[in-house]
């Protein structure tokens, strides 16, 4: 190792106030908050917390901080504390105010910009704490540094007074406490699980850093501590927990080239899906990008090369494709790059062109080395990939060409689909209805201008246990794929989506719940973007009809039914419990479950990909014990479905 690289690894306090560039004021942020934090709904609100936490994580990555505590206090006040160096308190030579005030009031102020170092974590847009300050009704900062404690308070981003020394301190670090401004955000109610998912992810990506999340909004304090000494290798362990791993060892590659740091951890399991999570500067690049491209290319090449090396090429004369080498793969790719460029529809795709080649060569070297050093594991991996390839080739031969045309290439629409007249996807809705009889009612009851009905007969294939090629053999699933219009697998194209609301409508009984889960598993595994974009919904048909004399009222929950009955104040009432959709006539189904002005729809979301992935593996995979435990733990929540 050269002197120079050693120098870089050693944490060094090289801060000098004059490094900070001052850009513009904060008025712009309050005028157009969406430009800076994406939105002013819940994701935007949570983004404020991530911006502050990112500062602490940057400090941890620089080697000066090991503890980050994030608290949700009563009244939805957020407090973030770290044990880093503390934001510098001296007077900034150019601005004539304290550096703390510069950091909190000037856009893009920060020693890390423009000086060649990484902005290691960075948020959705990496906008900085001044944006949080601008969008907070009050924000307080406390800095413990050089034996002193400093304090400053702000309102809507403007200092109430200048930074003051308020006492001595034996501590070191920064605390920021803020309340988001209700003039900007409609809803200030933070979701614990949303914050927990992101903080846990940050803890995996920044190995060793201890991140505590605490919620004291209610008398029952909730707390989680996230700390992973093994970093993304531990992340892989968690992701593959309920699956059968193919090898003992997790592949782990860590390397650097041209100032770009690349870390990869990966493991094969005997499942049929792939799960590759990619990050650039700790931002989850959901749409992939150049790092993913480089990784994929390296993986295919390294595996084919090693197959050749084992002499397996002569016997089986076929090359493994990208799909062959990714089946059953769980992988995390995390890169650090000085100037990340985010592109794509949601700015979640890494665009830096130079990254592809760098990731490709580093991963290729790392993988080849792993195979050489772990020949037993390597052999298992190659054999698994060759099995996949054989299955693919066999399926290809056997595949019914006609079905392929209709399911994959968008031929005619399925016969049992009652399509809507509108061709405008934005207003069109597809109801996936359990059973032909309910399907019939839905067809009669619907508004055919914008509502399409697809009845499903019985249960669809459990896709968790089935290869894609075989899934297409399920006529119900291929009708669904054709109706939706986007194709599937590598052909999937969201632009071809025919309905912006896809609504699952099943009976409120055990079978209905099962069909719902099978459908959710299918969408999660094979049409993830539909869920990510919020196009998937679950209809909530009423559970009861309470009638008394001429009055009829529907109730969607037990509590609602009790309320209705109490409100009636009449002994002569009758409660009908709907067991299935089929018990409702077309008008009732329309009035209660389909008419937009009256119906209850639950939007399917996946805040936490990791929890979602795990839940589907547990519910639909082949391990019985975790499923039993899950159902036991969650029985309370599904009791309503089981009557
Ligand atoms: C709860 C939020 O902001 N911690 C934090 C911020 C900084 C430092 C340490 C820091 C950085 C540097 C030098 C440097 C920041 N400093 C700046 C700036 N926690 C939180 N902890 N000394 C201290 O990067 O060189 C911006 S952030 F610009 F002043 F250096």
PDB file of C-alpha atoms in Angstrom, residues 243 289 367 438 466 534:
ATOM      1  CA  UNK A 243     -34.291 -19.648   2.698  1.00  0.00           C
ATOM      2  CA  UNK A 289     -28.091   1.969 -13.031  1.00  0.00           C
ATOM      3  CA  UNK A 367     -15.561 -13.290  -7.796  1.00  0.00           C
ATOM      4  CA  UNK A 438     -69.037 -12.513  -8.053  1.00  0.00           C
ATOM      5  CA  UNK A 466     -42.502 -21.979  -9.032  1.00  0.00           C
ATOM      6  CA  UNK A 534     -49.068   2.692  -5.838  1.00  0.00           C
TER       7      UNK A 534
END
